[in-house]
Amino acid sequence: MRTLSLLAAAIFTTLSTASASGPGKENDFGGKRVLLIGVDGCRADALRAAMESGRAPAFRSLAKEGCADWSVFAGGEIGGATEQATKSGPGWSTVLTGVWRDRHGVGSNKFEQHRIAQNPHFMRRIKDAKPSAFCASLVNWVQIHDFIADPSRADGAEFLDAKVSLRPDPAKHASDWPEFDAMIRDRAVALLRDKNPDALFVYFGQVDETGHAEVDRAGKFSADNVPYLDAIGRVDALTADVLAALRARPHFAEEDWLILATTDHGGIHTDHGKQTPDERNIWLLAHGGPFRGGAVLDQKCGHSIVPPTIFKHLGLAIDPAWGWDKTPLLPPAK
Ligand SMILES: [Zn+2]
């Protein structure tokens, strides 16, 4: 009897290992997977201008084959408990935890008095539900790992199966960000070739740094600014390479990828942080799953909608105690 149950346990272990984080449908989600592309500091009107001027064919095809929502906001509800600075610390905290400052506590890029441990990164919650899932995060703004991913660990246990933290040279004052974005692209392409991620976050920083006039002295956050639009174009080209790697996966036809792309905030002149429409108005592209046909959505949601939309695609339950948006991003009504 004892031998039998040990044998049964061994078989079960083998089966569950074989079914998790393999290619095609051999994962915990029946082939469903998620790629989240984060473009720092990208105004909605500027992304549209880049798409319309032919600078952003990859984002344009995501919108054309999938769906685009240009009514998304950063910064929480003005005057409410969720109001937060339109800065990267609070913004990426919201995109990755699904909650606002009233819960994650992040008020600035210093992350003082954050409550990320109580409101962790959505990939921690994926691993809680499916310990054999493969979650990966590739960033060159390392605060995302230092202050959002690492404090999300339960009892210090790493939940990211692949974690790339690249740090541009501080002496170059962010002018080297395009090179570091290209390195992120290289790592994402390799990961999609060599591993079988269930959830992958890929972050690009040069659009924001161009808005701040760091990559190009003539840059600013504007839909009319050529350096800023060109930076969006360069990130589009990197995104195209990541999408090509995804589509080149040997079992791609059996995989059901939800591709989401969004930003943490917009910008005005050469800065951001306040609550003007130029800083608050952002965007979300969704491609795959039920998001198809080129529909323009108008859900007027915050970028907090990213984690519940991912959980819905993966078929994972959401605990109301987490405080996430009750409605995920919805495809167009039929
Ligand atoms: Zn910025």
mmCIF file of C-alpha atoms and ligand atoms in Angstrom:
data_model
loop_
_atom_site.group_PDB
_atom_site.id
_atom_site.type_symbol
_atom_site.label_atom_id
_atom_site.label_comp_id
_atom_site.label_asym_id
_atom_site.label_seq_id
_atom_site.Cartn_x
_atom_site.Cartn_y
_atom_site.Cartn_z
ATOM 1 C CA MET A 1 0.000 0.000 0.000
ATOM 2 C CA ARG A 2 2.749 2.362 1.006
ATOM 3 C CA THR A 3 4.756 1.478 -2.117
ATOM 4 C CA LEU A 4 1.719 1.967 -4.285
ATOM 5 C CA SER A 5 0.969 5.441 -3.033
ATOM 6 C CA LEU A 6 4.624 6.435 -3.416
ATOM 7 C CA LEU A 7 4.490 5.168 -6.969
ATOM 8 C CA ALA A 8 1.280 7.106 -7.590
ATOM 9 C CA ALA A 9 2.909 10.230 -6.185
ATOM 10 C CA ALA A 10 5.912 9.753 -8.458
ATOM 11 C CA ILE A 11 3.725 9.393 -11.540
ATOM 12 C CA PHE A 12 1.694 12.447 -10.590
ATOM 13 C CA THR A 13 4.864 14.501 -10.138
ATOM 14 C CA THR A 14 6.180 13.428 -13.523
ATOM 15 C CA LEU A 15 2.908 14.265 -15.248
ATOM 16 C CA SER A 16 2.551 17.659 -13.637
ATOM 17 C CA THR A 17 6.163 18.543 -14.456
ATOM 18 C CA ALA A 18 5.639 17.551 -18.061
ATOM 19 C CA SER A 19 2.504 19.645 -18.388
ATOM 20 C CA ALA A 20 3.920 22.838 -16.854
ATOM 21 C CA SER A 21 5.874 25.483 -18.720
ATOM 22 C CA GLY A 22 6.297 23.429 -21.875
ATOM 23 C CA PRO A 23 5.654 24.745 -25.390
ATOM 24 C CA GLY A 24 2.331 24.845 -27.227
ATOM 25 C CA LYS A 25 -0.520 23.682 -25.029
ATOM 26 C CA GLU A 26 1.840 22.013 -22.548
ATOM 27 C CA ASN A 27 1.541 24.664 -19.884
ATOM 28 C CA ASP A 28 -0.707 25.296 -16.890
ATOM 29 C CA PHE A 29 -3.174 27.312 -18.971
ATOM 30 C CA GLY A 30 -4.036 25.063 -21.921
ATOM 31 C CA GLY A 31 -1.750 27.053 -24.232
ATOM 32 C CA LYS A 32 -2.853 30.509 -23.064
ATOM 33 C CA ARG A 33 0.044 32.903 -22.435
ATOM 34 C CA VAL A 34 0.602 36.621 -21.964
ATOM 35 C CA LEU A 35 3.109 39.141 -23.286
ATOM 36 C CA LEU A 36 2.944 42.579 -21.636
ATOM 37 C CA ILE A 37 4.922 45.337 -23.341
ATOM 38 C CA GLY A 38 5.595 48.425 -21.242
ATOM 39 C CA VAL A 39 6.545 51.656 -23.031
ATOM 40 C CA ASP A 40 7.565 54.252 -20.456
ATOM 41 C CA GLY A 41 6.181 57.775 -20.803
ATOM 42 C CA CYS A 42 4.291 57.398 -24.076
ATOM 43 C CA ARG A 43 1.480 59.900 -24.675
ATOM 44 C CA ALA A 44 -1.657 58.492 -26.335
ATOM 45 C CA ASP A 45 -1.817 61.206 -29.010
ATOM 46 C CA ALA A 46 1.866 60.699 -29.814
ATOM 47 C CA LEU A 47 1.443 56.938 -30.242
ATOM 48 C CA ARG A 48 -1.459 57.610 -32.619
ATOM 49 C CA ALA A 49 0.611 60.167 -34.528
ATOM 50 C CA ALA A 50 3.496 57.685 -34.770
ATOM 51 C CA MET A 51 1.104 55.005 -36.038
ATOM 52 C CA GLU A 52 -0.482 57.350 -38.575
ATOM 53 C CA SER A 53 2.864 58.643 -39.874
ATOM 54 C CA GLY A 54 4.117 55.104 -40.524
ATOM 55 C CA ARG A 55 6.679 55.152 -37.702
ATOM 56 C CA ALA A 56 4.958 52.456 -35.650
ATOM 57 C CA PRO A 57 3.826 49.594 -37.907
ATOM 58 C CA ALA A 58 4.076 46.943 -35.171
ATOM 59 C CA PHE A 59 1.845 48.850 -32.750
ATOM 60 C CA ARG A 60 -0.431 49.701 -35.686
ATOM 61 C CA SER A 61 -0.828 46.028 -36.553
ATOM 62 C CA LEU A 62 -1.541 45.157 -32.910
ATOM 63 C CA ALA A 63 -4.321 47.772 -32.963
ATOM 64 C CA LYS A 64 -5.567 46.766 -36.404
ATOM 65 C CA GLU A 65 -5.658 43.008 -35.792
ATOM 66 C CA GLY A 66 -6.512 43.405 -32.102
ATOM 67 C CA CYS A 67 -8.119 46.288 -30.226
ATOM 68 C CA ALA A 68 -7.008 49.733 -29.055
ATOM 69 C CA ASP A 69 -8.373 51.765 -26.169
ATOM 70 C CA TRP A 70 -7.367 55.455 -26.254
ATOM 71 C CA SER A 71 -9.526 56.401 -23.258
ATOM 72 C CA VAL A 72 -7.324 54.825 -20.565
ATOM 73 C CA PHE A 73 -6.025 56.993 -17.716
ATOM 74 C CA ALA A 74 -3.018 57.126 -15.398
ATOM 75 C CA GLY A 75 -2.953 59.045 -12.105
ATOM 76 C CA GLY A 76 -6.006 57.490 -10.422
ATOM 77 C CA GLU A 77 -9.201 59.406 -9.708
ATOM 78 C CA ILE A 78 -8.520 63.120 -9.323
ATOM 79 C CA GLY A 79 -9.364 64.198 -5.781
ATOM 80 C CA GLY A 80 -10.033 60.620 -4.672
ATOM 81 C CA ALA A 81 -8.083 58.142 -2.552
ATOM 82 C CA THR A 82 -6.575 56.593 -5.672
ATOM 83 C CA GLU A 83 -5.046 59.827 -7.005
ATOM 84 C CA GLN A 84 -1.327 59.378 -7.559
ATOM 85 C CA ALA A 85 1.485 61.221 -9.317
ATOM 86 C CA THR A 86 1.788 60.496 -13.042
ATOM 87 C CA LYS A 87 5.284 59.138 -12.455
ATOM 88 C CA SER A 88 6.875 55.788 -13.158
ATOM 89 C CA GLY A 89 6.974 54.538 -9.546
ATOM 90 C CA PRO A 90 3.243 54.834 -8.918
ATOM 91 C CA GLY A 91 2.367 54.091 -12.576
ATOM 92 C CA TRP A 92 4.226 50.801 -12.991
ATOM 93 C CA SER A 93 3.161 49.810 -9.472
ATOM 94 C CA THR A 94 -0.441 50.163 -10.647
ATOM 95 C CA VAL A 95 0.088 48.338 -13.959
ATOM 96 C CA LEU A 96 1.844 45.432 -12.227
ATOM 97 C CA THR A 97 -0.152 45.155 -8.969
ATOM 98 C CA GLY A 98 -3.620 46.109 -10.257
ATOM 99 C CA VAL A 99 -4.199 48.693 -7.504
ATOM 100 C CA TRP A 100 -3.596 52.407 -6.877
ATOM 101 C CA ARG A 101 -1.789 54.467 -4.269
ATOM 102 C CA ASP A 102 -4.540 53.945 -1.659
ATOM 103 C CA ARG A 103 -3.408 50.307 -1.616
ATOM 104 C CA HIS A 104 0.158 50.039 -2.985
ATOM 105 C CA GLY A 105 1.239 53.188 -1.163
ATOM 106 C CA VAL A 106 3.730 54.300 -3.840
ATOM 107 C CA GLY A 107 3.696 58.084 -4.144
ATOM 108 C CA SER A 108 6.939 58.759 -6.008
ATOM 109 C CA ASN A 109 9.928 57.127 -7.674
ATOM 110 C CA LYS A 110 11.477 56.703 -4.209
ATOM 111 C CA PHE A 111 8.790 54.155 -3.241
ATOM 112 C CA GLU A 112 8.810 55.421 0.351
ATOM 113 C CA GLN A 113 6.357 53.627 2.660
ATOM 114 C CA HIS A 114 5.139 51.343 -0.079
ATOM 115 C CA ARG A 115 2.809 48.457 0.694
ATOM 116 C CA ILE A 116 3.830 46.216 -2.196
ATOM 117 C CA ALA A 117 4.158 43.164 0.103
ATOM 118 C CA GLN A 118 0.429 43.360 0.816
ATOM 119 C CA ASN A 119 -0.380 44.193 -2.832
ATOM 120 C CA PRO A 120 2.125 42.153 -4.813
ATOM 121 C CA HIS A 121 3.118 41.963 -8.476
ATOM 122 C CA PHE A 122 0.517 40.027 -10.502
ATOM 123 C CA MET A 123 3.126 37.411 -11.426
ATOM 124 C CA ARG A 124 3.470 36.536 -7.710
ATOM 125 C CA ARG A 125 -0.258 35.897 -7.730
ATOM 126 C CA ILE A 126 0.079 33.740 -10.870
ATOM 127 C CA LYS A 127 2.731 31.658 -9.081
ATOM 128 C CA ASP A 128 0.545 31.390 -5.976
ATOM 129 C CA ALA A 129 -2.160 29.840 -8.149
ATOM 130 C CA LYS A 130 0.151 27.803 -10.424
ATOM 131 C CA PRO A 131 3.588 27.224 -8.873
ATOM 132 C CA SER A 132 4.907 25.598 -12.059
ATOM 133 C CA ALA A 133 4.041 28.586 -14.285
ATOM 134 C CA PHE A 134 6.986 30.371 -15.937
ATOM 135 C CA CYS A 135 7.009 34.125 -15.287
ATOM 136 C CA ALA A 136 9.619 36.489 -16.699
ATOM 137 C CA SER A 137 10.362 40.205 -16.374
ATOM 138 C CA LEU A 138 12.937 42.124 -18.437
ATOM 139 C CA VAL A 139 13.527 45.768 -17.492
ATOM 140 C CA ASN A 140 16.117 48.503 -17.731
ATOM 141 C CA TRP A 141 14.475 50.735 -15.125
ATOM 142 C CA VAL A 142 15.632 48.565 -12.247
ATOM 143 C CA GLN A 143 13.320 50.153 -9.697
ATOM 144 C CA ILE A 144 10.631 47.891 -11.144
ATOM 145 C CA HIS A 145 12.523 44.881 -9.799
ATOM 146 C CA ASP A 146 14.030 46.497 -6.703
ATOM 147 C CA PHE A 147 10.795 48.051 -5.444
ATOM 148 C CA ILE A 148 7.909 46.189 -7.110
ATOM 149 C CA ALA A 149 9.071 42.626 -7.878
ATOM 150 C CA ASP A 150 11.421 41.975 -4.946
ATOM 151 C CA PRO A 151 9.094 43.233 -2.172
ATOM 152 C CA SER A 152 6.363 41.057 -3.728
ATOM 153 C CA ARG A 153 8.215 37.877 -2.752
ATOM 154 C CA ALA A 154 6.463 35.783 -0.125
ATOM 155 C CA ASP A 155 9.022 34.911 2.594
ATOM 156 C CA GLY A 156 11.786 35.959 0.214
ATOM 157 C CA ALA A 157 10.968 33.274 -2.353
ATOM 158 C CA GLU A 158 11.717 34.397 -5.928
ATOM 159 C CA PHE A 159 8.692 34.024 -8.201
ATOM 160 C CA LEU A 160 10.330 35.240 -11.409
ATOM 161 C CA ASP A 161 11.779 32.350 -13.419
ATOM 162 C CA ALA A 162 13.680 34.782 -15.621
ATOM 163 C CA LYS A 163 14.623 38.231 -14.427
ATOM 164 C CA VAL A 164 16.779 40.660 -16.398
ATOM 165 C CA SER A 165 17.688 43.961 -14.712
ATOM 166 C CA LEU A 166 19.851 46.174 -16.922
ATOM 167 C CA ARG A 167 21.054 49.529 -15.666
ATOM 168 C CA PRO A 168 21.996 52.360 -18.063
ATOM 169 C CA ASP A 169 25.231 54.156 -17.096
ATOM 170 C CA PRO A 170 24.348 57.058 -14.730
ATOM 171 C CA ALA A 171 27.292 59.038 -16.174
ATOM 172 C CA LYS A 172 25.519 59.108 -19.538
ATOM 173 C CA HIS A 173 22.390 60.774 -18.109
ATOM 174 C CA ALA A 174 20.023 58.378 -19.891
ATOM 175 C CA SER A 175 21.392 59.163 -23.371
ATOM 176 C CA ASP A 176 22.344 55.459 -23.662
ATOM 177 C CA TRP A 177 18.770 54.237 -23.130
ATOM 178 C CA PRO A 178 18.256 53.243 -26.791
ATOM 179 C CA GLU A 179 21.185 50.782 -26.504
ATOM 180 C CA PHE A 180 19.736 49.379 -23.296
ATOM 181 C CA ASP A 181 16.317 48.973 -24.904
ATOM 182 C CA ALA A 182 17.980 47.010 -27.714
ATOM 183 C CA MET A 183 19.577 44.746 -25.087
ATOM 184 C CA ILE A 184 16.145 44.149 -23.558
ATOM 185 C CA ARG A 185 14.895 43.225 -27.043
ATOM 186 C CA ASP A 186 17.790 40.759 -27.433
ATOM 187 C CA ARG A 187 17.011 39.115 -24.097
ATOM 188 C CA ALA A 188 13.297 38.896 -24.906
ATOM 189 C CA VAL A 189 14.000 37.303 -28.309
ATOM 190 C CA ALA A 190 16.334 34.739 -26.679
ATOM 191 C CA LEU A 191 13.831 33.961 -23.956
ATOM 192 C CA LEU A 192 11.030 33.356 -26.450
ATOM 193 C CA ARG A 193 13.361 31.067 -28.407
ATOM 194 C CA ASP A 194 14.866 29.117 -25.497
ATOM 195 C CA LYS A 195 12.137 29.051 -22.828
ATOM 196 C CA ASN A 196 8.381 28.717 -22.627
ATOM 197 C CA PRO A 197 7.099 31.737 -20.732
ATOM 198 C CA ASP A 198 3.495 31.835 -19.555
ATOM 199 C CA ALA A 199 3.726 35.519 -18.615
ATOM 200 C CA LEU A 200 6.416 37.856 -19.926
ATOM 201 C CA PHE A 201 6.883 41.563 -19.185
ATOM 202 C CA VAL A 202 9.165 43.514 -21.534
ATOM 203 C CA TYR A 203 9.955 47.128 -20.642
ATOM 204 C CA PHE A 204 11.382 49.882 -22.878
ATOM 205 C CA GLY A 205 12.487 53.241 -21.428
ATOM 206 C CA GLN A 206 13.766 55.472 -24.257
ATOM 207 C CA VAL A 207 10.452 57.155 -25.133
ATOM 208 C CA ASP A 208 10.258 58.706 -21.662
ATOM 209 C CA GLU A 209 13.929 59.687 -21.716
ATOM 210 C CA THR A 210 13.424 61.371 -25.087
ATOM 211 C CA GLY A 211 10.476 63.299 -23.641
ATOM 212 C CA HIS A 212 12.824 64.442 -20.879
ATOM 213 C CA ALA A 213 15.272 65.656 -23.578
ATOM 214 C CA GLU A 214 17.929 63.199 -22.332
ATOM 215 C CA VAL A 215 18.271 60.995 -25.431
ATOM 216 C CA ASP A 216 17.931 64.019 -27.765
ATOM 217 C CA ARG A 217 18.318 67.627 -26.568
ATOM 218 C CA ALA A 218 15.395 68.641 -28.817
ATOM 219 C CA GLY A 219 13.031 66.041 -27.362
ATOM 220 C CA LYS A 220 9.841 66.761 -25.434
ATOM 221 C CA PHE A 221 6.542 65.049 -24.632
ATOM 222 C CA SER A 222 4.464 66.087 -27.633
ATOM 223 C CA ALA A 223 2.633 64.507 -30.564
ATOM 224 C CA ASP A 224 4.394 67.111 -32.788
ATOM 225 C CA ASN A 225 7.932 66.476 -31.569
ATOM 226 C CA VAL A 226 9.954 64.555 -34.137
ATOM 227 C CA PRO A 227 12.593 63.150 -31.725
ATOM 228 C CA TYR A 228 9.811 61.882 -29.426
ATOM 229 C CA LEU A 229 7.907 60.294 -32.339
ATOM 230 C CA ASP A 230 11.158 58.768 -33.621
ATOM 231 C CA ALA A 231 11.790 57.234 -30.186
ATOM 232 C CA ILE A 232 8.344 55.629 -30.381
ATOM 233 C CA GLY A 233 9.372 54.375 -33.816
ATOM 234 C CA ARG A 234 12.553 52.787 -32.437
ATOM 235 C CA VAL A 235 10.581 51.049 -29.678
ATOM 236 C CA ASP A 236 8.110 49.899 -32.315
ATOM 237 C CA ALA A 237 10.974 48.271 -34.252
ATOM 238 C CA LEU A 238 12.179 46.501 -31.090
ATOM 239 C CA THR A 239 8.619 45.382 -30.403
ATOM 240 C CA ALA A 240 8.385 44.036 -33.966
ATOM 241 C CA ASP A 241 11.442 41.858 -33.280
ATOM 242 C CA VAL A 242 9.899 40.532 -30.057
ATOM 243 C CA LEU A 243 6.639 39.773 -31.872
ATOM 244 C CA ALA A 244 8.549 38.020 -34.678
ATOM 245 C CA ALA A 245 10.313 35.839 -32.076
ATOM 246 C CA LEU A 246 6.981 35.023 -30.488
ATOM 247 C CA ARG A 247 5.454 34.040 -33.843
ATOM 248 C CA ALA A 248 8.531 31.973 -34.717
ATOM 249 C CA ARG A 249 8.004 29.662 -31.746
ATOM 250 C CA PRO A 250 7.741 26.094 -33.090
ATOM 251 C CA HIS A 251 4.376 25.515 -31.407
ATOM 252 C CA PHE A 252 3.052 29.052 -31.911
ATOM 253 C CA ALA A 253 -0.028 27.762 -33.773
ATOM 254 C CA GLU A 254 -1.139 25.872 -30.647
ATOM 255 C CA GLU A 255 -0.454 28.790 -28.327
ATOM 256 C CA ASP A 256 -3.039 31.427 -27.428
ATOM 257 C CA TRP A 257 -1.086 34.603 -26.713
ATOM 258 C CA LEU A 258 -2.717 37.694 -25.277
ATOM 259 C CA ILE A 259 -0.458 40.622 -26.138
ATOM 260 C CA LEU A 260 -1.014 43.784 -24.114
ATOM 261 C CA ALA A 261 0.904 47.034 -24.503
ATOM 262 C CA THR A 262 0.537 50.117 -22.343
ATOM 263 C CA THR A 263 2.408 52.943 -20.604
ATOM 264 C CA ASP A 264 2.807 54.349 -17.104
ATOM 265 C CA HIS A 265 1.983 58.005 -17.895
ATOM 266 C CA GLY A 266 2.076 60.711 -20.570
ATOM 267 C CA GLY A 267 3.979 63.974 -20.242
ATOM 268 C CA ILE A 268 3.967 67.724 -20.866
ATOM 269 C CA HIS A 269 6.866 69.880 -22.080
ATOM 270 C CA THR A 270 9.835 67.877 -20.734
ATOM 271 C CA ASP A 271 8.284 66.448 -17.567
ATOM 272 C CA HIS A 272 5.307 64.715 -15.961
ATOM 273 C CA GLY A 273 3.858 63.965 -12.532
ATOM 274 C CA LYS A 274 0.778 66.176 -12.327
ATOM 275 C CA GLN A 275 -2.825 65.627 -13.413
ATOM 276 C CA THR A 276 -3.138 67.458 -16.730
ATOM 277 C CA PRO A 277 -4.789 65.532 -19.596
ATOM 278 C CA ASP A 278 -1.389 65.448 -21.365
ATOM 279 C CA GLU A 279 0.024 63.475 -18.424
ATOM 280 C CA ARG A 280 -3.073 61.365 -17.629
ATOM 281 C CA ASN A 281 -4.311 60.329 -21.081
ATOM 282 C CA ILE A 282 -2.763 56.981 -21.957
ATOM 283 C CA TRP A 283 -3.611 53.914 -24.051
ATOM 284 C CA LEU A 284 -3.849 50.165 -24.052
ATOM 285 C CA LEU A 285 -3.471 47.811 -27.005
ATOM 286 C CA ALA A 286 -4.847 44.273 -26.687
ATOM 287 C CA HIS A 287 -4.267 41.551 -29.273
ATOM 288 C CA GLY A 288 -5.265 37.886 -29.123
ATOM 289 C CA GLY A 289 -7.867 36.003 -27.137
ATOM 290 C CA PRO A 290 -11.170 37.853 -27.686
ATOM 291 C CA PHE A 291 -9.416 41.048 -28.823
ATOM 292 C CA ARG A 292 -9.559 41.087 -32.606
ATOM 293 C CA GLY A 293 -10.950 42.897 -35.597
ATOM 294 C CA GLY A 294 -9.429 46.342 -35.107
ATOM 295 C CA ALA A 295 -12.147 47.629 -32.765
ATOM 296 C CA VAL A 296 -11.553 50.842 -30.845
ATOM 297 C CA LEU A 297 -12.633 50.341 -27.244
ATOM 298 C CA ASP A 298 -13.766 53.203 -25.030
ATOM 299 C CA GLN A 299 -13.792 51.679 -21.556
ATOM 300 C CA LYS A 300 -12.388 54.771 -19.748
ATOM 301 C CA CYS A 301 -10.513 52.486 -17.365
ATOM 302 C CA GLY A 302 -7.240 52.997 -15.529
ATOM 303 C CA HIS A 303 -4.118 51.016 -16.423
ATOM 304 C CA SER A 304 -4.944 49.067 -13.243
ATOM 305 C CA ILE A 305 -7.040 46.955 -15.609
ATOM 306 C CA VAL A 306 -3.966 45.047 -16.846
ATOM 307 C CA PRO A 307 -3.747 42.306 -14.140
ATOM 308 C CA PRO A 308 -7.469 41.381 -14.156
ATOM 309 C CA THR A 309 -7.389 41.247 -17.970
ATOM 310 C CA ILE A 310 -4.412 38.877 -17.802
ATOM 311 C CA PHE A 311 -6.056 36.684 -15.144
ATOM 312 C CA LYS A 312 -9.234 36.439 -17.207
ATOM 313 C CA HIS A 313 -7.227 35.270 -20.225
ATOM 314 C CA LEU A 314 -5.296 32.683 -18.195
ATOM 315 C CA GLY A 315 -8.494 31.448 -16.538
ATOM 316 C CA LEU A 316 -7.295 32.325 -13.041
ATOM 317 C CA ALA A 317 -9.636 33.326 -10.210
ATOM 318 C CA ILE A 318 -9.401 36.828 -8.730
ATOM 319 C CA ASP A 319 -9.895 37.220 -4.977
ATOM 320 C CA PRO A 320 -12.082 40.305 -4.288
ATOM 321 C CA ALA A 321 -9.829 41.009 -1.291
ATOM 322 C CA TRP A 322 -7.058 42.045 -3.688
ATOM 323 C CA GLY A 323 -8.979 45.188 -4.631
ATOM 324 C CA TRP A 324 -8.527 44.778 -8.394
ATOM 325 C CA ASP A 325 -10.867 46.344 -10.959
ATOM 326 C CA LYS A 326 -13.998 44.188 -11.051
ATOM 327 C CA THR A 327 -14.285 44.439 -14.839
ATOM 328 C CA PRO A 328 -11.327 43.420 -17.002
ATOM 329 C CA LEU A 329 -10.769 45.021 -20.392
ATOM 330 C CA LEU A 330 -13.706 43.838 -22.471
ATOM 331 C CA PRO A 331 -13.666 43.028 -26.179
ATOM 332 C CA PRO A 332 -16.194 44.868 -28.393
ATOM 333 C CA ALA A 333 -19.796 43.745 -27.962
ATOM 334 C CA LYS A 334 -20.817 41.372 -30.736
HETATM 335 ZN ZN ZN B 1 9.795 60.200 -16.963
#
